[in-house]
Amino acid sequence: MEGKCDVILLDYGFSMFGLRARIALAEKGVTYEFREEDLSNKSQLLLEMNPVHKKIPVLIHHGKPVCESTIIVQYIDDAWHDDFSPLLPTDPYLRVQARFWADFVDKKIYEGGRKIWKAKGEDQELTKNEFIDLLKILEGQLGEKPYLIGDSFGYADIVLIPFSLWFYTLDTVLNMTIEKECTKLAQWVKRCNERESVSKTLPHPQKYCEMVLEREKKQGR
Ligand code: GS8
């Protein structure tokens, strides 16, 4: 039996990346200690455990650090391996498919969303359309499947689902119509939220949206 102190998660607020680790830990039923970092005054522990990137999330297991959210989720799947709740499929081709789509989320969805917030005026309209196009690509991958890689919720879904908070926020604050235009994705979000690991970890989208607005106000945007 592992004690709570054997597993520590260094995290911050509702970071998209930290949420991935939290959902994976919940899927595996792992008890852990959650340590909130102050990113403007990082703890010595964070600097020691992630000297390369100095970023959250960091999972510390038996005193040893695992960094980078996608790697953390894969580690959680290996370290708490069982036959009932694998996050990655066993079939080698499906495994790489899961990794491919997780990589797509990191490279395209994350960057696409950030671009919208940074852009202004006409440029912003362009970035919004580009983002919808990216979401349509994800819908193509979903097809008629319940989850991104098949019948079960797993790695690629965990990597993507925190970004559903952005969808609601973009629709509300920047008058986008993601939910209306991407109905398949909206259904997938609903399906994921039926899992306790997701619904108990993600904040309510409205609450997240209010936090984003608060942050924007503070930054004078
Ligand atoms: C990204 C982590 C990250 O950006 C991952 O874990 O997947 N590729 C990494 N973490 C941010 C907080 S979330 O926006 C962070 O720790 N920033 C602190 C800093 O940059 O100093």
GROMACS .gro file of C-alpha atoms and ligand atoms in nm:
model
  242
    1MET     CA    1   0.000   0.000   0.000
    2GLU     CA    2   0.125   0.345  -0.091
    3GLY     CA    3   0.089   0.639   0.145
    4LYS     CA    4  -0.032   0.978   0.033
    5CYS     CA    5   0.319   1.127   0.060
    6ASP     CA    6   0.456   0.876  -0.190
    7VAL     CA    7   0.270   1.061  -0.463
    8ILE     CA    8   0.280   1.439  -0.484
    9LEU     CA    9   0.149   1.658  -0.763
   10LEU     CA   10   0.292   2.005  -0.805
   11ASP     CA   11   0.023   2.199  -0.987
   12TYR     CA   12  -0.134   2.540  -1.026
   13GLY     CA   13  -0.497   2.653  -1.039
   14PHE     CA   14  -0.678   2.496  -1.330
   15SER     CA   15  -0.384   2.453  -1.564
   16MET     CA   16  -0.483   2.256  -1.875
   17PHE     CA   17  -0.169   2.048  -1.821
   18GLY     CA   18  -0.215   1.988  -1.451
   19LEU     CA   19  -0.577   1.883  -1.508
   20ARG     CA   20  -0.455   1.603  -1.734
   21ALA     CA   21  -0.247   1.457  -1.453
   22ARG     CA   22  -0.531   1.495  -1.205
   23ILE     CA   23  -0.780   1.315  -1.431
   24ALA     CA   24  -0.534   1.030  -1.493
   25LEU     CA   25  -0.470   0.990  -1.118
   26ALA     CA   26  -0.846   0.988  -1.057
   27GLU     CA   27  -0.896   0.724  -1.328
   28LYS     CA   28  -0.648   0.501  -1.146
   29GLY     CA   29  -0.785   0.582  -0.802
   30VAL     CA   30  -0.445   0.703  -0.680
   31THR     CA   31  -0.438   0.899  -0.354
   32TYR     CA   32  -0.191   1.185  -0.368
   33GLU     CA   33  -0.090   1.509  -0.211
   34PHE     CA   34  -0.182   1.816  -0.414
   35ARG     CA   35   0.061   2.105  -0.377
   36GLU     CA   36  -0.041   2.436  -0.525
   37GLU     CA   37   0.254   2.630  -0.667
   38ASP     CA   38   0.287   3.006  -0.682
   39LEU     CA   39   0.425   3.047  -1.033
   40SER     CA   40   0.550   3.399  -0.957
   41ASN     CA   41   0.749   3.259  -0.665
   42LYS     CA   42   0.826   2.896  -0.748
   43SER     CA   43   0.905   2.661  -0.463
   44GLN     CA   44   1.253   2.515  -0.417
   45LEU     CA   45   1.094   2.176  -0.464
   46LEU     CA   46   0.959   2.268  -0.810
   47LEU     CA   47   1.296   2.409  -0.917
   48GLU     CA   48   1.471   2.095  -0.795
   49MET     CA   49   1.221   1.853  -0.943
   50ASN     CA   50   1.189   2.024  -1.281
   51PRO     CA   51   1.520   2.204  -1.333
   52VAL     CA   52   1.488   2.186  -1.711
   53HIS     CA   53   1.151   2.355  -1.770
   54LYS     CA   54   1.072   2.483  -1.417
   55LYS     CA   55   0.703   2.430  -1.497
   56ILE     CA   56   0.406   2.256  -1.342
   57PRO     CA   57   0.274   1.990  -1.344
   58VAL     CA   58   0.534   1.766  -1.184
   59LEU     CA   59   0.442   1.426  -1.044
   60ILE     CA   60   0.672   1.310  -0.766
   61HIS     CA   61   0.654   0.937  -0.709
   62HIS     CA   62   0.867   0.793  -0.427
   63GLY     CA   63   1.072   1.113  -0.439
   64LYS     CA   64   1.142   1.090  -0.811
   65PRO     CA   65   1.004   1.352  -1.052
   66VAL     CA   66   0.813   1.299  -1.375
   67CYS     CA   67   0.770   1.612  -1.586
   68GLU     CA   68   0.560   1.715  -1.888
   69SER     CA   69   0.188   1.641  -1.867
   70THR     CA   70   0.162   1.394  -2.156
   71ILE     CA   71   0.458   1.200  -2.018
   72ILE     CA   72   0.305   1.212  -1.669
   73VAL     CA   73  -0.021   1.060  -1.797
   74GLN     CA   74   0.171   0.781  -1.972
   75TYR     CA   75   0.376   0.722  -1.657
   76ILE     CA   76   0.060   0.699  -1.445
   77ASP     CA   77  -0.074   0.438  -1.686
   78ASP     CA   78   0.245   0.231  -1.654
   79ALA     CA   79   0.307   0.276  -1.282
   80TRP     CA   80  -0.051   0.191  -1.181
   81HIS     CA   81  -0.102  -0.063  -1.450
   82ASP     CA   82  -0.402  -0.292  -1.429
   83ASP     CA   83  -0.619  -0.473  -1.678
   84PHE     CA   84  -0.935  -0.278  -1.593
   85SER     CA   85  -0.845   0.081  -1.662
   86PRO     CA   86  -0.566   0.107  -1.918
   87LEU     CA   87  -0.531   0.459  -2.051
   88LEU     CA   88  -0.338   0.354  -2.360
   89PRO     CA   89  -0.462   0.070  -2.578
   90THR     CA   90  -0.253  -0.248  -2.593
   91ASP     CA   91  -0.253  -0.272  -2.972
   92PRO     CA   92   0.067  -0.102  -3.098
   93TYR     CA   93  -0.105   0.079  -3.382
   94LEU     CA   94  -0.384   0.213  -3.161
   95ARG     CA   95  -0.119   0.321  -2.908
   96VAL     CA   96   0.055   0.537  -3.165
   97GLN     CA   97  -0.279   0.673  -3.283
   98ALA     CA   98  -0.348   0.785  -2.927
   99ARG     CA   99  -0.003   0.947  -2.910
  100PHE     CA  100  -0.049   1.112  -3.249
  101TRP     CA  101  -0.375   1.280  -3.145
  102ALA     CA  102  -0.234   1.385  -2.810
  103ASP     CA  103   0.052   1.547  -2.999
  104PHE     CA  104  -0.199   1.718  -3.230
  105VAL     CA  105  -0.373   1.867  -2.925
  106ASP     CA  106  -0.045   1.999  -2.785
  107LYS     CA  107   0.083   2.138  -3.113
  108LYS     CA  108  -0.234   2.259  -3.280
  109ILE     CA  109  -0.523   2.301  -3.035
  110TYR     CA  110  -0.317   2.463  -2.759
  111GLU     CA  111  -0.139   2.696  -2.999
  112GLY     CA  112  -0.458   2.767  -3.196
  113GLY     CA  113  -0.643   2.871  -2.881
  114ARG     CA  114  -0.360   3.091  -2.758
  115LYS     CA  115  -0.347   3.268  -3.093
  116ILE     CA  116  -0.713   3.370  -3.062
  117TRP     CA  117  -0.654   3.541  -2.727
  118LYS     CA  118  -0.349   3.725  -2.855
  119ALA     CA  119  -0.504   3.844  -3.185
  120LYS     CA  120  -0.715   4.155  -3.236
  121GLY     CA  121  -0.980   4.265  -3.488
  122GLU     CA  122  -0.974   4.099  -3.828
  123ASP     CA  123  -0.680   3.883  -3.730
  124GLN     CA  124  -0.883   3.746  -3.443
  125GLU     CA  125  -1.165   3.646  -3.678
  126LEU     CA  126  -0.910   3.459  -3.884
  127THR     CA  127  -0.768   3.276  -3.581
  128LYS     CA  128  -1.123   3.185  -3.471
  129ASN     CA  129  -1.194   3.026  -3.810
  130GLU     CA  130  -0.862   2.841  -3.801
  131PHE     CA  131  -0.950   2.706  -3.456
  132ILE     CA  132  -1.287   2.577  -3.576
  133ASP     CA  133  -1.107   2.405  -3.866
  134LEU     CA  134  -0.878   2.231  -3.616
  135LEU     CA  135  -1.177   2.118  -3.411
  136LYS     CA  136  -1.338   1.983  -3.727
  137ILE     CA  137  -1.025   1.771  -3.781
  138LEU     CA  138  -1.077   1.628  -3.432
  139GLU     CA  139  -1.440   1.560  -3.518
  140GLY     CA  140  -1.319   1.371  -3.825
  141GLN     CA  141  -1.106   1.153  -3.598
  142LEU     CA  142  -1.398   1.099  -3.362
  143GLY     CA  143  -1.622   0.984  -3.647
  144GLU     CA  144  -1.895   0.770  -3.498
  145LYS     CA  145  -1.674   0.651  -3.211
  146PRO     CA  146  -1.761   0.748  -2.854
  147TYR     CA  147  -1.400   0.843  -2.776
  148LEU     CA  148  -1.103   0.961  -2.979
  149ILE     CA  149  -0.940   0.621  -3.020
  150GLY     CA  150  -1.233   0.385  -2.984
  151ASP     CA  151  -1.484   0.258  -2.736
  152SER     CA  152  -1.301   0.350  -2.421
  153PHE     CA  153  -1.196   0.675  -2.261
  154GLY     CA  154  -0.819   0.701  -2.255
  155TYR     CA  155  -0.495   0.889  -2.303
  156ALA     CA  156  -0.593   1.107  -2.602
  157ASP     CA  157  -0.926   1.199  -2.439
  158ILE     CA  158  -0.748   1.296  -2.115
  159VAL     CA  159  -0.505   1.517  -2.307
  160LEU     CA  160  -0.789   1.698  -2.487
  161ILE     CA  161  -1.072   1.723  -2.234
  162PRO     CA  162  -0.933   2.014  -2.024
  163PHE     CA  163  -0.952   2.229  -2.338
  164SER     CA  164  -1.330   2.191  -2.336
  165LEU     CA  165  -1.316   2.471  -2.078
  166TRP     CA  166  -1.175   2.693  -2.348
  167PHE     CA  167  -1.462   2.605  -2.584
  168TYR     CA  168  -1.722   2.740  -2.342
  169THR     CA  169  -1.511   3.047  -2.263
  170LEU     CA  170  -1.449   3.129  -2.629
  171ASP     CA  171  -1.821   3.093  -2.708
  172THR     CA  172  -1.918   3.314  -2.415
  173VAL     CA  173  -1.649   3.582  -2.423
  174LEU     CA  174  -1.554   3.603  -2.789
  175ASN     CA  175  -1.892   3.512  -2.938
  176MET     CA  176  -1.767   3.196  -3.100
  177THR     CA  177  -2.011   2.917  -3.186
  178ILE     CA  178  -1.800   2.610  -3.115
  179GLU     CA  179  -2.077   2.419  -2.941
  180LYS     CA  180  -2.318   2.481  -3.230
  181GLU     CA  181  -2.069   2.419  -3.508
  182CYS     CA  182  -1.898   2.118  -3.356
  183THR     CA  183  -2.187   1.912  -3.225
  184LYS     CA  184  -1.995   1.584  -3.235
  185LEU     CA  185  -1.724   1.733  -3.019
  186ALA     CA  186  -1.986   1.881  -2.786
  187GLN     CA  187  -2.136   1.534  -2.744
  188TRP     CA  188  -1.792   1.392  -2.674
  189VAL     CA  189  -1.738   1.659  -2.404
  190LYS     CA  190  -2.069   1.559  -2.246
  191ARG     CA  191  -1.976   1.191  -2.263
  192CYS     CA  192  -1.638   1.254  -2.097
  193ASN     CA  193  -1.807   1.456  -1.824
  194GLU     CA  194  -2.019   1.154  -1.738
  195ARG     CA  195  -1.700   1.005  -1.593
  196GLU     CA  196  -1.635   1.092  -1.233
  197SER     CA  197  -1.263   1.136  -1.298
  198VAL     CA  198  -1.350   1.423  -1.532
  199SER     CA  199  -1.656   1.580  -1.368
  200LYS     CA  200  -1.494   1.589  -1.024
  201THR     CA  201  -1.168   1.733  -1.158
  202LEU     CA  202  -1.271   1.998  -1.410
  203PRO     CA  203  -1.419   2.318  -1.271
  204HIS     CA  204  -1.762   2.419  -1.395
  205PRO     CA  205  -1.709   2.587  -1.736
  206GLN     CA  206  -1.886   2.901  -1.615
  207LYS     CA  207  -1.656   2.924  -1.316
  208TYR     CA  208  -1.353   2.877  -1.539
  209CYS     CA  209  -1.481   3.147  -1.773
  210GLU     CA  210  -1.522   3.391  -1.482
  211MET     CA  211  -1.165   3.318  -1.372
  212VAL     CA  212  -1.032   3.390  -1.720
  213LEU     CA  213  -1.224   3.719  -1.734
  214GLU     CA  214  -1.088   3.814  -1.393
  215ARG     CA  215  -0.732   3.738  -1.507
  216GLU     CA  216  -0.777   3.939  -1.828
  217LYS     CA  217  -0.909   4.233  -1.624
  218LYS     CA  218  -0.609   4.220  -1.391
  219GLN     CA  219  -0.377   4.219  -1.690
  220GLY     CA  220  -0.563   4.524  -1.824
  221ARG     CA  221  -0.685   4.354  -2.143
  222GS8     C1  222   0.354   2.271  -2.035
  222GS8     C2  223   0.340   2.307  -1.887
  222GS8     C3  224   0.315   2.457  -1.868
  222GS8     O1  225   0.310   2.535  -1.963
  222GS8     C4  226   0.331   2.020  -2.008
  222GS8     O2  227   0.336   1.988  -1.888
  222GS8     O3  228   0.263   1.958  -2.091
  222GS8     N1  229   0.446   2.118  -2.197
  222GS8     C5  230   0.420   2.135  -2.056
  222GS8     N2  231   0.302   2.496  -1.739
  222GS8     C6  232   0.285   2.635  -1.707
  222GS8     C7  233   0.155   2.656  -1.632
  222GS8     S1  234   0.013   2.617  -1.727
  222GS8     O4  235   0.008   2.731  -1.834
  222GS8     C8  236   0.397   2.679  -1.613
  222GS8     O5  237   0.436   2.608  -1.524
  222GS8     N3  238   0.447   2.800  -1.632
  222GS8     C9  239   0.546   2.859  -1.550
  222GS8    C10  240   0.653   2.926  -1.627
  222GS8     O6  241   0.652   2.922  -1.751
  222GS8     O7  242   0.740   2.987  -1.563
   0.00000   0.00000   0.00000
